[in-house]
XYZ file of C-alpha atoms in Angstrom:
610
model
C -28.776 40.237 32.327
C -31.522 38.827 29.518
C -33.200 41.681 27.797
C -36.947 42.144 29.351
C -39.360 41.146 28.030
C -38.378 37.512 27.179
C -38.992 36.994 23.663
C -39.324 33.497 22.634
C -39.519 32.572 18.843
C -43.550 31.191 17.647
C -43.531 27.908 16.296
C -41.921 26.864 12.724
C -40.363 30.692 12.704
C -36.227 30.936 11.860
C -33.954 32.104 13.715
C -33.198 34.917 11.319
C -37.260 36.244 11.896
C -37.343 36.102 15.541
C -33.915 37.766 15.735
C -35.561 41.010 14.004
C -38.051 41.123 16.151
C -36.163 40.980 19.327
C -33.855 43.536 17.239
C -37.071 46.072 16.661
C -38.928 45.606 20.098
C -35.853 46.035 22.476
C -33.566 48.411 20.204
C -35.889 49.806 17.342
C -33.034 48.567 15.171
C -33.053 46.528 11.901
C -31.772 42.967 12.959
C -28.493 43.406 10.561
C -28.163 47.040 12.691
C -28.653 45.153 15.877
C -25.925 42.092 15.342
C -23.600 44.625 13.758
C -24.108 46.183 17.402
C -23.442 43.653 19.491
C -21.089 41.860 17.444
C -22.346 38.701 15.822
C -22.255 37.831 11.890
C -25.353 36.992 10.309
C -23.828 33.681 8.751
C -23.610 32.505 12.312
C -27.302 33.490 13.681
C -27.891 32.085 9.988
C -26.169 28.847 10.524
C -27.089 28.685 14.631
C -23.167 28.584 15.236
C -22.609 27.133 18.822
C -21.369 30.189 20.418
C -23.675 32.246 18.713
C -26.462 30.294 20.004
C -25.030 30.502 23.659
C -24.332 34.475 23.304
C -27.976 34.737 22.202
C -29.710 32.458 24.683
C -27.538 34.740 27.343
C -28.815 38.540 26.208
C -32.421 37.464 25.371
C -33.429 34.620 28.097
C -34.491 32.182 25.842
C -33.247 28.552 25.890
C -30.468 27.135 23.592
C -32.242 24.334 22.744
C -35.567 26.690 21.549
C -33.447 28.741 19.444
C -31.897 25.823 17.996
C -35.254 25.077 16.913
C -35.493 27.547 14.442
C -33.198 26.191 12.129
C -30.452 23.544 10.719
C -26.439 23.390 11.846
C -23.774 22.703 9.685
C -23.204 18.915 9.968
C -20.608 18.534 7.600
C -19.605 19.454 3.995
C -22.755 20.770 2.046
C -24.450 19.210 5.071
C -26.563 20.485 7.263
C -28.710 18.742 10.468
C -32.324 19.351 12.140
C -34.307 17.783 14.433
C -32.140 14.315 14.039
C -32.661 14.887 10.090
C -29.040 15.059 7.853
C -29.702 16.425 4.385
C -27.600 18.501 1.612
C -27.382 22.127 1.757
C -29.850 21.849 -1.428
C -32.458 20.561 0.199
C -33.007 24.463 1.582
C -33.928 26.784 -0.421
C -31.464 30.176 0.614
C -30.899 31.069 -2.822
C -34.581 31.717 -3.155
C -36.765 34.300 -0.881
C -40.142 31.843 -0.189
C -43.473 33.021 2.055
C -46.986 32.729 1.741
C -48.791 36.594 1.060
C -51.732 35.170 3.184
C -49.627 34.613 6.422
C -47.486 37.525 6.212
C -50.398 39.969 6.262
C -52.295 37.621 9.165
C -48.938 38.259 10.888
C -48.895 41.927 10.585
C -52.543 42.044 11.731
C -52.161 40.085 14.413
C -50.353 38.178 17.405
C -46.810 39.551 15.900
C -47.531 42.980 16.716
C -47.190 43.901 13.391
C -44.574 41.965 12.703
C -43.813 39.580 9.939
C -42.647 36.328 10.909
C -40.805 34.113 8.114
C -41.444 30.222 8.707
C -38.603 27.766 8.827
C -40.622 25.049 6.617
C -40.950 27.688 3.787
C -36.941 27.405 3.179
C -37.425 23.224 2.327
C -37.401 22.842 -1.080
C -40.484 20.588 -1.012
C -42.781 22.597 1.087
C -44.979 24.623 -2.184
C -47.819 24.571 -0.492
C -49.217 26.656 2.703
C -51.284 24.507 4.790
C -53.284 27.101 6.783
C -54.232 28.422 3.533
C -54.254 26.428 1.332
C -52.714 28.397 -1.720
C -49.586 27.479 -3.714
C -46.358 29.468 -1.831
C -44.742 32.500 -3.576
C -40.871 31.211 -4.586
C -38.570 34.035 -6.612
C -34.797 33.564 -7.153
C -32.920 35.744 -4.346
C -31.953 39.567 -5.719
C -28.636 39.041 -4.412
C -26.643 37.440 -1.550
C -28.097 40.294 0.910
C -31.576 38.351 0.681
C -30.071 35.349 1.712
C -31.079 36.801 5.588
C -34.283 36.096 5.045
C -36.190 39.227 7.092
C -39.567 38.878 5.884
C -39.733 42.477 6.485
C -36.796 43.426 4.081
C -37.332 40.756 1.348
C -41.555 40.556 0.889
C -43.250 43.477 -0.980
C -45.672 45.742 0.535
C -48.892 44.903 2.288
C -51.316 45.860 -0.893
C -48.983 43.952 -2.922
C -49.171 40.889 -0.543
C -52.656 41.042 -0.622
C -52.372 40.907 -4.546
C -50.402 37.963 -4.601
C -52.717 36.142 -1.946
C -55.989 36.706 -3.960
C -54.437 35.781 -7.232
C -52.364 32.894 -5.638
C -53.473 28.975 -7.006
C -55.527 26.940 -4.600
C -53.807 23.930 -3.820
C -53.704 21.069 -0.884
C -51.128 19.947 0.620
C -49.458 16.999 -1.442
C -48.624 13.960 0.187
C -44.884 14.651 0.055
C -45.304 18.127 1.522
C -46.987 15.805 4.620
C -44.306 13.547 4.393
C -41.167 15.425 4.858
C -43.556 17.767 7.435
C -44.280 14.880 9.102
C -40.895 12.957 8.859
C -39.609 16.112 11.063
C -41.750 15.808 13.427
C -40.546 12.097 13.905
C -43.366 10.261 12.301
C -42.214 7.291 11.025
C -43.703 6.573 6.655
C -42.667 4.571 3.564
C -40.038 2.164 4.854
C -38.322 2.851 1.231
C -38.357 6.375 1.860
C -37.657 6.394 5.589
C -34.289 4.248 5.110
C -32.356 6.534 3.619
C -32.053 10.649 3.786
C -35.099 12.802 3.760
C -32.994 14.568 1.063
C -32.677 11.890 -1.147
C -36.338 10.636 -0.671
C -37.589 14.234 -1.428
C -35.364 14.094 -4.654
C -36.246 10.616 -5.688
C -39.942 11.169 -5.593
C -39.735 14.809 -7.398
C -37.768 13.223 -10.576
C -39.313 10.204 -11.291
C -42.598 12.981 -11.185
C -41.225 15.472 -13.101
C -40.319 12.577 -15.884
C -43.643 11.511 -15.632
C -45.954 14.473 -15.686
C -43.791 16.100 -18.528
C -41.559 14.011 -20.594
C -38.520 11.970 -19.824
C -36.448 14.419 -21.391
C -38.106 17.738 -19.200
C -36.004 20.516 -19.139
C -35.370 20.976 -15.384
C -35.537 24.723 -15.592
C -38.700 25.219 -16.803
C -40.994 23.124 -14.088
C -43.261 25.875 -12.451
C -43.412 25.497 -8.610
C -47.459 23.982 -9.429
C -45.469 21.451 -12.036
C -42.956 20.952 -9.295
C -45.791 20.151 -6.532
C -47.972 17.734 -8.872
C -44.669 15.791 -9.808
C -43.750 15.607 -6.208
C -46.968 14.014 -5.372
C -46.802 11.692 -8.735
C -43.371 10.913 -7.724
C -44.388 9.990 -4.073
C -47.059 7.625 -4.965
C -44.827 5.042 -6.479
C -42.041 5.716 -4.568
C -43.827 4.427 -1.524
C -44.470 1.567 -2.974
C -40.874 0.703 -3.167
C -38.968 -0.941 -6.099
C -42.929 -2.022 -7.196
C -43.872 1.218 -7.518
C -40.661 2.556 -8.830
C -40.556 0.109 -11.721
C -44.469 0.921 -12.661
C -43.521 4.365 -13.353
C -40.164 3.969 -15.208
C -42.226 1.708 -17.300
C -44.752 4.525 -17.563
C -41.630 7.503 -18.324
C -40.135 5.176 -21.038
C -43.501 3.614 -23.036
C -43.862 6.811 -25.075
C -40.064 6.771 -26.485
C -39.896 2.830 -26.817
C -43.068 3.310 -29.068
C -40.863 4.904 -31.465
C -38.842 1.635 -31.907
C -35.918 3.481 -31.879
C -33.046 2.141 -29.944
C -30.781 4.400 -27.992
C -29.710 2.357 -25.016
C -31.306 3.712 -21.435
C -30.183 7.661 -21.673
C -32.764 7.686 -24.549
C -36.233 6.164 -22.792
C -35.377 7.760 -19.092
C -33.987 11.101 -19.847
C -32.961 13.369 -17.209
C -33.414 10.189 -14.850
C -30.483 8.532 -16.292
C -28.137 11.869 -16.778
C -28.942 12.488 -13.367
C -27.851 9.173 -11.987
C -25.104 8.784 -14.520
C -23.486 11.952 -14.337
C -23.861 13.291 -11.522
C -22.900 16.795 -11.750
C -23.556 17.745 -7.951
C -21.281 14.918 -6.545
C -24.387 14.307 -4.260
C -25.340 10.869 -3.082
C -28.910 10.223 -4.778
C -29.546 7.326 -2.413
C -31.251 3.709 -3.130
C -33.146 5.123 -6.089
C -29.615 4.878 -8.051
C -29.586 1.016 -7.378
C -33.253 0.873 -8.126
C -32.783 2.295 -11.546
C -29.968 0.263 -12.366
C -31.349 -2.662 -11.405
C -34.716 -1.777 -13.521
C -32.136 -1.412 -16.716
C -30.183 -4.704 -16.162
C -33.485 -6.499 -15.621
C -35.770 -5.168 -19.042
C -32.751 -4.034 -21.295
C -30.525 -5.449 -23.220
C -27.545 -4.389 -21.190
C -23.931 -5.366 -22.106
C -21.443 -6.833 -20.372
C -18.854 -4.652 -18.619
C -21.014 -1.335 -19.349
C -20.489 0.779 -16.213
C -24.089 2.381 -14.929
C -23.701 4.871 -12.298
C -20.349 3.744 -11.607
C -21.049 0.276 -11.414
C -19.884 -2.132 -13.921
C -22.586 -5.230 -15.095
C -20.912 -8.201 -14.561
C -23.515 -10.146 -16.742
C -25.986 -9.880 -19.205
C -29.736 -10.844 -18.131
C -31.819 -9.490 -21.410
C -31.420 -9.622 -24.756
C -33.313 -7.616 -27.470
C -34.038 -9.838 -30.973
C -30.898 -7.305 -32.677
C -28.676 -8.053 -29.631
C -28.780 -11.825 -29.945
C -28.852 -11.781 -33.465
C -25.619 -9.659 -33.152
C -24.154 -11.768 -30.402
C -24.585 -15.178 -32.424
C -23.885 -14.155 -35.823
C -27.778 -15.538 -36.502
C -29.401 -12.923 -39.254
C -31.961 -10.812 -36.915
C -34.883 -12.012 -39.210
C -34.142 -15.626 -37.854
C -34.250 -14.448 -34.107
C -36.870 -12.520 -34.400
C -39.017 -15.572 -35.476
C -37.027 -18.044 -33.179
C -38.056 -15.965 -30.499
C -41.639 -16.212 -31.774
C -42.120 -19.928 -32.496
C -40.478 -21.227 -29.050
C -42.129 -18.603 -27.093
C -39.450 -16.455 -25.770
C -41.425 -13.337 -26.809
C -45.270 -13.608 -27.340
C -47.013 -11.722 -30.098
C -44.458 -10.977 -31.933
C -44.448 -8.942 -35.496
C -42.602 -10.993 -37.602
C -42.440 -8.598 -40.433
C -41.432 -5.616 -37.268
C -37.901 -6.004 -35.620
C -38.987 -4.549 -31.863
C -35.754 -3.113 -30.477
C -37.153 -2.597 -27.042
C -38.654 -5.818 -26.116
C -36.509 -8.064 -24.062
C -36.155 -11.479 -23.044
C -34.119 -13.927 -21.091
C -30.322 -13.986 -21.794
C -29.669 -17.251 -20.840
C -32.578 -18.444 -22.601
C -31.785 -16.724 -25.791
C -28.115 -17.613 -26.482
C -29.256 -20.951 -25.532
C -31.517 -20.994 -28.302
C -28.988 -18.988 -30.501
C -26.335 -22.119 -29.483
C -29.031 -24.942 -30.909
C -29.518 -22.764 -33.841
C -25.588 -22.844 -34.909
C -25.392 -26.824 -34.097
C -27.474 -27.894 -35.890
C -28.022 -29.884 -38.815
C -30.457 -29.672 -41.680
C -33.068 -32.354 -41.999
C -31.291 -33.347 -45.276
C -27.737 -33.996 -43.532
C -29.030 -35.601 -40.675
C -28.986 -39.308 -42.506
C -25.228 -38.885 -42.731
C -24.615 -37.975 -39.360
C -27.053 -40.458 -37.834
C -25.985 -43.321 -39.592
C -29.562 -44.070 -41.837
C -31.573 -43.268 -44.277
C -33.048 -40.066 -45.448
C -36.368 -41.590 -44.804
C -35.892 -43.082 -41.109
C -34.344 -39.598 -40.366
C -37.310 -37.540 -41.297
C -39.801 -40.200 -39.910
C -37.751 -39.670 -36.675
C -37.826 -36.104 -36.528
C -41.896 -36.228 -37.924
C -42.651 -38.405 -35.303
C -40.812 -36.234 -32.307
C -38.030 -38.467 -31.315
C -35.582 -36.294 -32.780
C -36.718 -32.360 -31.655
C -36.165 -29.852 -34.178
C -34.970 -26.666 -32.880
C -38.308 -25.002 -33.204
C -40.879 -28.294 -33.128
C -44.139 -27.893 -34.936
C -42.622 -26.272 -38.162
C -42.778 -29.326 -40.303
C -39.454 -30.250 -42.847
C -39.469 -27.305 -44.869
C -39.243 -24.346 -42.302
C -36.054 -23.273 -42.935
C -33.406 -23.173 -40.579
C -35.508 -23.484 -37.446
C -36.418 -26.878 -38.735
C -32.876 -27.923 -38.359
C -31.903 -30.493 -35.668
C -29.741 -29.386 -32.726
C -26.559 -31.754 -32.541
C -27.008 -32.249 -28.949
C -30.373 -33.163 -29.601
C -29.145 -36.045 -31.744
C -26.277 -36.781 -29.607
C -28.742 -37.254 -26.205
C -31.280 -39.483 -28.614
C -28.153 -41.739 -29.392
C -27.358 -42.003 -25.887
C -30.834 -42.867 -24.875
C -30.728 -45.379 -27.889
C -28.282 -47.362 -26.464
C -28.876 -47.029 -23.119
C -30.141 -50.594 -22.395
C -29.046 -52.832 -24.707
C -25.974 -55.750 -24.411
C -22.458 -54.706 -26.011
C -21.352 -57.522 -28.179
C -18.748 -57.400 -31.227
C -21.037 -59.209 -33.541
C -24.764 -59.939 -33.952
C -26.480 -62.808 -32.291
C -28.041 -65.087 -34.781
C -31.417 -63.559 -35.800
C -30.433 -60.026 -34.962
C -30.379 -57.411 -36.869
C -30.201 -53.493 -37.102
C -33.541 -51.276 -37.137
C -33.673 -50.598 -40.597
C -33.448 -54.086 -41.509
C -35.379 -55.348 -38.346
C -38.247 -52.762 -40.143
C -38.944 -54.749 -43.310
C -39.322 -57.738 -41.837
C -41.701 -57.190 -38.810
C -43.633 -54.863 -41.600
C -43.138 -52.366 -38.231
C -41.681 -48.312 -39.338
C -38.008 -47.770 -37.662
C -39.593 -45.132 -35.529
C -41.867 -47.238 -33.894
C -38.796 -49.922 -33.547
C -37.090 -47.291 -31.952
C -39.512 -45.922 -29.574
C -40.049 -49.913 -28.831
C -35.929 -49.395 -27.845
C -36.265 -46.130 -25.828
C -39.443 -47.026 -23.879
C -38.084 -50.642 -22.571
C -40.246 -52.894 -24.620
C -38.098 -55.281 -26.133
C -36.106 -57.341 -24.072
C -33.512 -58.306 -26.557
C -31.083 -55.571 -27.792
C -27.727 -55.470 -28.851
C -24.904 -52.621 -29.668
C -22.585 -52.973 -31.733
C -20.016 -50.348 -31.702
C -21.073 -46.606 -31.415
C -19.303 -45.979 -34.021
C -22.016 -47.239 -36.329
C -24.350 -44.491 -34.584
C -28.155 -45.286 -35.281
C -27.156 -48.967 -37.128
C -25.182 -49.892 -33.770
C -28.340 -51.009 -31.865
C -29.807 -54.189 -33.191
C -32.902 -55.876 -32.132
C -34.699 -59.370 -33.325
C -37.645 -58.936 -35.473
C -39.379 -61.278 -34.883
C -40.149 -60.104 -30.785
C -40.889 -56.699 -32.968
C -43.727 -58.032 -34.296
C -44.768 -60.298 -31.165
C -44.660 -56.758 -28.952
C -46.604 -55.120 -31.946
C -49.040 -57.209 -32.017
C -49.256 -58.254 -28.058
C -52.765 -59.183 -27.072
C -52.937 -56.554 -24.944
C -50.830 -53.218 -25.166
C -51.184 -49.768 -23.554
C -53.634 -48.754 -26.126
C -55.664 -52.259 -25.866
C -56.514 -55.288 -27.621
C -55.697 -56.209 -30.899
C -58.583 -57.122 -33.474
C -57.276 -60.647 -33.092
C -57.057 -60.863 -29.435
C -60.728 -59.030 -28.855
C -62.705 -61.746 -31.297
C -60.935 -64.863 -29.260
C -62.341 -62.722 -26.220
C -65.785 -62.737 -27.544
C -65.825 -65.791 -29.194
C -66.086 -64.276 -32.855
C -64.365 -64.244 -35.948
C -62.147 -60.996 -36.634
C -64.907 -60.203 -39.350
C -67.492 -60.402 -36.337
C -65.467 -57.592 -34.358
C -65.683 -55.261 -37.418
C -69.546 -55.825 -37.616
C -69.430 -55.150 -33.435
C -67.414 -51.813 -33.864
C -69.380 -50.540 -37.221
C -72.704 -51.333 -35.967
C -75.409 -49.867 -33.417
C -76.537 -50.988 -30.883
C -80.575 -50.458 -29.355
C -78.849 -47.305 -27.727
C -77.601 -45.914 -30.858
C -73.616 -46.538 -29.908
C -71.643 -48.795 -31.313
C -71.411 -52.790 -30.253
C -67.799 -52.017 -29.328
C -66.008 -48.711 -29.054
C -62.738 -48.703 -30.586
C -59.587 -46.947 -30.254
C -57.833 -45.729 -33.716
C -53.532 -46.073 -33.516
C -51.563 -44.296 -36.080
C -47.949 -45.759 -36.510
C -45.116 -43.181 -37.717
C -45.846 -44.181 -41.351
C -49.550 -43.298 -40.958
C -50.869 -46.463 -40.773
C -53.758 -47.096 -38.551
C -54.110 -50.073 -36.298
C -57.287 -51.032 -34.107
C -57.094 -51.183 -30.317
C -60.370 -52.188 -28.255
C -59.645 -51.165 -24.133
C -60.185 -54.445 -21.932
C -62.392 -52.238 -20.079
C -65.049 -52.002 -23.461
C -64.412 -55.628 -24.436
C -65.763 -56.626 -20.357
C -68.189 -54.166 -20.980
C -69.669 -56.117 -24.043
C -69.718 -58.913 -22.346
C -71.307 -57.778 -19.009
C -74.452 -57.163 -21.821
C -73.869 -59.712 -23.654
C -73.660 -63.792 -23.850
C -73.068 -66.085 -26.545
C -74.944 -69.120 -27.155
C -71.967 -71.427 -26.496
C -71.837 -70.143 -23.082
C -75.028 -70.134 -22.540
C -75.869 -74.053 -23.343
C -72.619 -74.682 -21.497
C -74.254 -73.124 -18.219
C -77.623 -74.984 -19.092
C -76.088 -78.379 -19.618
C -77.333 -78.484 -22.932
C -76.225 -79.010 -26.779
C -76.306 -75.895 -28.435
C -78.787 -77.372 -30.740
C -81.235 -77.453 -28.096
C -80.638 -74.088 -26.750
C -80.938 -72.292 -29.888
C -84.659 -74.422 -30.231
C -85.103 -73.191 -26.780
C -84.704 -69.353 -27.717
C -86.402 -69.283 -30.749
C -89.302 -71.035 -29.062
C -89.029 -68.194 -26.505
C -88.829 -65.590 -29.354
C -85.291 -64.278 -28.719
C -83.147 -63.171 -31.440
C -79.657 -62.946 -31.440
C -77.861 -59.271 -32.156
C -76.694 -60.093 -35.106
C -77.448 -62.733 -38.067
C -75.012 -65.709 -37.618
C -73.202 -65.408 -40.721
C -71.881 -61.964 -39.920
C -70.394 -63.121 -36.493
C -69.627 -66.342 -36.955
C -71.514 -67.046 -33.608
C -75.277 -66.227 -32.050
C -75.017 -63.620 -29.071
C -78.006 -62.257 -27.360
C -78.607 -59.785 -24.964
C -78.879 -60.916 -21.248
C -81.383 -58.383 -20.597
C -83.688 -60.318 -23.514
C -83.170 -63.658 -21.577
C-alpha cells in the first residue's frame, strides 16, 4: 500500500529533494534516516537505480516514469542519460552544492510547506544563472562526500543567511547557453553545429573558446569566477553557433594578441589552454567536432609540418608556409623569401626590413616559387645557356619574352631577377614550335641574330615575329644549337615589319599613298591642327625592344581624314576636268586648300568648304 497522501515531486526538483520531503511529511525523519529505514542506499535514489525506482514508485504512489524525471541514469562509463540527452558525469556538478538563496527562502515560505526544494537544473554545470530571479546562482566546492546528497535542507545555510546571499547576489540574465542546454532538454531543436553532437561537448566547446577569449589564451582554468564562467559561456556560444565560421573568427580573435609579439612557438603558444586541452587530453573525454575544427583551423593558417600528430591525428601534408619555413625548407636565405613573397604577391604588405613569423601563405604556391628561385639562372649566364648574346638575352628578358622569376625588377635586382630554367626551356619550345626541320639552311636563311642586322629589325621583335605566327618561313636546325637553331629569311622580316597595314596600323609610307601625299605631307597632317584644334591625323607611337619608335596611323583615322577631306586630283577627276581648271575654279570660288602645296605635295580641301 502507497503511503497517503501521494506526494509527487514539483517540476525541475531531484529526486534526492522530493525524497526528504516524503521522508519528513510521512515519517518526520531525515531522508538519509528514512532510506536507512526502509533499506535503500542513497547512491541508488542518487543514481535512480531501476529497482530503486520501482521500490519507490510502489511505497509512495507516484509513477516510475515521474520519478525518473528528477534526474539522470547511469548510461555507461562516466556516462550518464536524461530526457534522451547522453553526457559525461562532468557535465553535473555533484562535487559542488549549487541553489539560488532567492528560491530556497520562496520555497520555505510557500507551496513546499516549508520545505526547501533543490532543482535538478542547478546540478548542470552550465546553468549560473536563476531565471525566476534573475541573480547569478550560489556554487561552493562540496564539504565532503556527505554533501554529495544534495538535501537543500542539510547543505544551504540558514534562512537570514540565505537572505544575505540573495540581496548581495549579482544581477544577471540568463545567457544564451544557459537557454540552450535548458532548452535542448526540453527537446527544442538549435545550432545544427551544436545540436550534432553531445550537449556535453557543445556546453564545453562554447565555454573554452569563451574563457580564451574573455581572459587570455593562456587563462588559468581555476581561477574563472562563476560570472567569468557565465560571460565566456555566452562569448563562447555566439561563434560557436555559427559553426566552423564562427569558430575560426574567434580563434583568430584568442591568438591576434600573442602573434603580435612575432614570436613563433608553433600553435600551443597563440591558443593556450585550447590546444593543451585538445592535445592532451587529460580526462580521456571525447571533446567532440570542436577537436577537428581546431585542427583544421591550424593546418589551414599555420605553417604546419608534415607528419606532426595534432590531437592524435597525423598531417599528411603541408598547406601553409610562414616566410622562415620556406626559407628553411629550400635552403633560400629568409631575407630572399621574405621579399619573394612580397614582389609576386604571395603575401601583401609585407615589411621587408620585419621577418613576420605568423603570417602564412600557400604551400604549394611557395615551394613553387622557392623551386624557380633555385633553377634559375642569372641574367649574365643566360647567353651561354641560350645559345646568344649577352645583349639579345637581356633584350629578351627586358622585353618579357623570357619571365624573370619576380618580373618588374629590372636586371640588377638580385637574385629575383634571375630566370627560371623552365622558363627558358618552355620559351625554346615555343620557339620552335612551327618552323620546318632541315639539316642545313635554305639559301637566304639565316639565324635571328644575323637575320637582325640585316632587316635593321631587334632579335626580340624577330622572335616575337616567330612565336606569334607572322612569318611564314622558318627553319630549325638542330636543338642543339638552342636559340641559333631557328632561322628565318630577312628579307620577309622586314616586308612583315613594314606591312602596309599591321595590328597597330599603317605605316608612314602606306598612309601618304592612301592620301595621295608625300611621307613629308603625313608628318605636316599628324603635327598640325586642324579648325577643331586636333590634329590632321591622329597617330599611334610603336616602341620596338631597342626603343625605337615607329609611326602607325589606324585605317579607321586615315578613312576618317578622308571622309573630311578631298584632294584636288580627285576632285577634277569627278568633275571631268584638268586639274588646272579646277584649281582656277576654287580660287575663283575663294576656297583654300588646308595646307600650302609645298608642304603636302598636293592641294586638299575640306568638303564641308566646297
Amino acid at each position: 500500500m502507497p503511503m497517503l497522501p501521494v506526494l509527487p515531486p514539483y517540476a525541475d526538483e531531484t529526486t534526492v529533494s522530493w525524497g526528504a520531503r516524503v521522508a519528513r511529511f510521512h515519517t518526520g525523519m531525515t531522508c538519509a534516516d528514512f532510506l536507512k529505514m526502509v533499506e535503500i542506499k542513497q547512491a541508488h535514489i542518487m543514481d535512480l537505480n531501476v529497482k530503486t525506482v520501482e521500490r519507490l514508485s510502489k511505497f509512495t504512489g507516484v509513477p516510475e516514469t515521474q520519478i525518473l524525471g528528477g534526474g539522470p541514469q547511469k548510461a555507461g562509463e562516466r556516462l550518464l542519460a536524461y530526457k534522451g540527452e547522453t553526457f559525461n558525469a562532468r557535465f553535473m556538478t555533484r562535487t559542488y552544492t549549487t541553489y539560488c538563496p532567492a528560491c530556497l527562502i520562496d520555497d520555505a515560505a510557500a507551496e513546499a510547506n516549508g520545505d526547501r526544494v533543490g532543482r535538478l537544473s542547478w546540478m548542470f554545470s552550465t546553468v549560473r544563472v536563476c531565471p525566476r530571479h534573475g541573480i547569478l546562482l550560489t556554487r561552493r566546492k562540496n564539504l565532503g562526500y556527505y554533501e554529495r546528497f544534495q538535501d537543500m535542507n542539510l547543505v544551504a545555510p540558514e534562512d537570514d543567511f540565505l537572505r544575505k546571499q540573495g540581496a548581495e547576489a549579482e544581477r544577471r540574465r540568463v545567457s544564451p547557453l544557459q537557454a540552450y542546454v535548458e532548452d535542448r532538454f526540453s527537446g527544442a531543436s538549435g545550432p545544427a553545429w551544436l545540436d550534432n553532437q553531445g550537449i556535453d561537448q557543445a556546453s564545453k566547446a562554447c565555454e573554452m573558446l569563451g574563457i580564451c577569449r574573455l581572459m587570455g589564451a593562456d587563462v588559468d582554468l581555476r581561477t574563472p569566477t562563476l560570472a567569468e564562467w557565465d560571460e565566456a559561456g555566452a562569448i563562447g556560444y555566439a561563434a560557436a553557433s555559427q559553426g566552423p565560421v564562427g569558430i575560426y573568427s574567434i580563434l583568430d580573435e584568442i591568438t591576434a594578441p600573442v602573434k603580435a609579439r612575432n614570436c613563433w612557438g608553433g600553435p600551443q603558444l597563440v591558443l593556450g589552454r585550447i590546444f593543451k586541452w585538445l592535445q592532451y587530453n587529460k580526462s580521456h573525454t571525447d571533446p567532440g567536432p570542436i577537436l577537428d575544427c581546431v585542427r583544421e583551423y591550424i593546418v589551414d593558417t599555420m605553417p604546419v609540418d608534415p607528419e606532426t600528430v595534432l590531437f592524435g591525428h597525423a598531417i599528411e601534408h603541408r598547406k601553409r608556409h610562414s616566410v622562415p619555413t620556406l626559407a628553411e625548407y629550400s635552403g633560400i636565405h629568409v631575407k630572399t623569401i621574405n621579399r619573394a613573397v612580397a614582389v609576386t604577391g604571395l603575401l601583401a604588405n609585407v615589411d621587408l626590413e620585419v621577418i613576420d613569423v605568423w603570417r602564412t601563405f600557400d604551400a604549394t604556391a611557395g615551394e613553387a616559387l622557392a623551386d624557380r628561385i633555385n633553377r634559375s639562372l642569372p641574367i649574365k649566364s643566360a647567353p651561354e645557356y641560350l645559345n646568344c648574346n649577352r645583349t639579345q638575352a637581356q633584350m629578351l628578358v627586358k622585353c618579357g619574352i623570357l619571365k624573370q622569376v619576380a618580373p618588374g625588377l629590372g636586371l640588377h635586382g638580385g637574385v629575383l631577377t634571375q630566370v627560371p630554367l623552365d622558363e627558358i626551356d618552355s620559351f625554346l619550345e615555343a620557339f620552335r614550335s612551327s618552323g620546318r626541320p632541315v639539316t642545313s639552311a635554305s639559301k637566304g636563311m639565316m639565324n635571328v641574330i644575323d637575320a637582325s642586322e640585316i632587316a635593321r629589325e631587334t632579335a626580340a621583335d624577330i622572335v616575337r615575329m616567330v612565336l606569334d605566327g607572322r612569318l611564314s618561313k622558318v627553319e630549325l636546325l638542330n636543338e642543339s644549337l638552342r636559340f641559333r637553331s631557328v632561322l628565318v629569311d630577312p628579307d620577309e622580316v622586314y616586308a612583315v615589319a613594314n606591312a602596309s597595314e599591321d595590328h597597330h596600323g599603317c605605316s608612314v609610307a602606306e598612309t601618304a599613298r592612301r592620301l595621295g601625299v608625300s611621307t613629308v605631307g603625313v608628318t605636316h597632317l599628324r603635327t598640325k591642327l586642324d579648325e577643331t584644334g586636333r590634329p590632321f591625323l591622329q597617330v599611334t607611337e610603336v616602341i620596338n625592344a631597342r626603343g625605337s619608335v615607329r609611326l602607325r596611323f589606324a585605317v579607321e583615322e586615315i578613312q576618317r581624314f578622308l571622309d573630311i577631306h578631298v584632294s584636288l586630283k580627285d576632285l577634277a577627276k569627278r568633275e571631268g576636268v584638268s586639274t588646272k581648271a579646277m584649281s582656277k575654279r576654287l580660287s575663283d570660288r575663294g576656297i583654300e586648300p588646308i595646307m600650302d602645296r609645298v608642304l603636302l605635295r598636293s592641294k586638299v580641301f575640306r568638303r564641308a568648304d566646297l
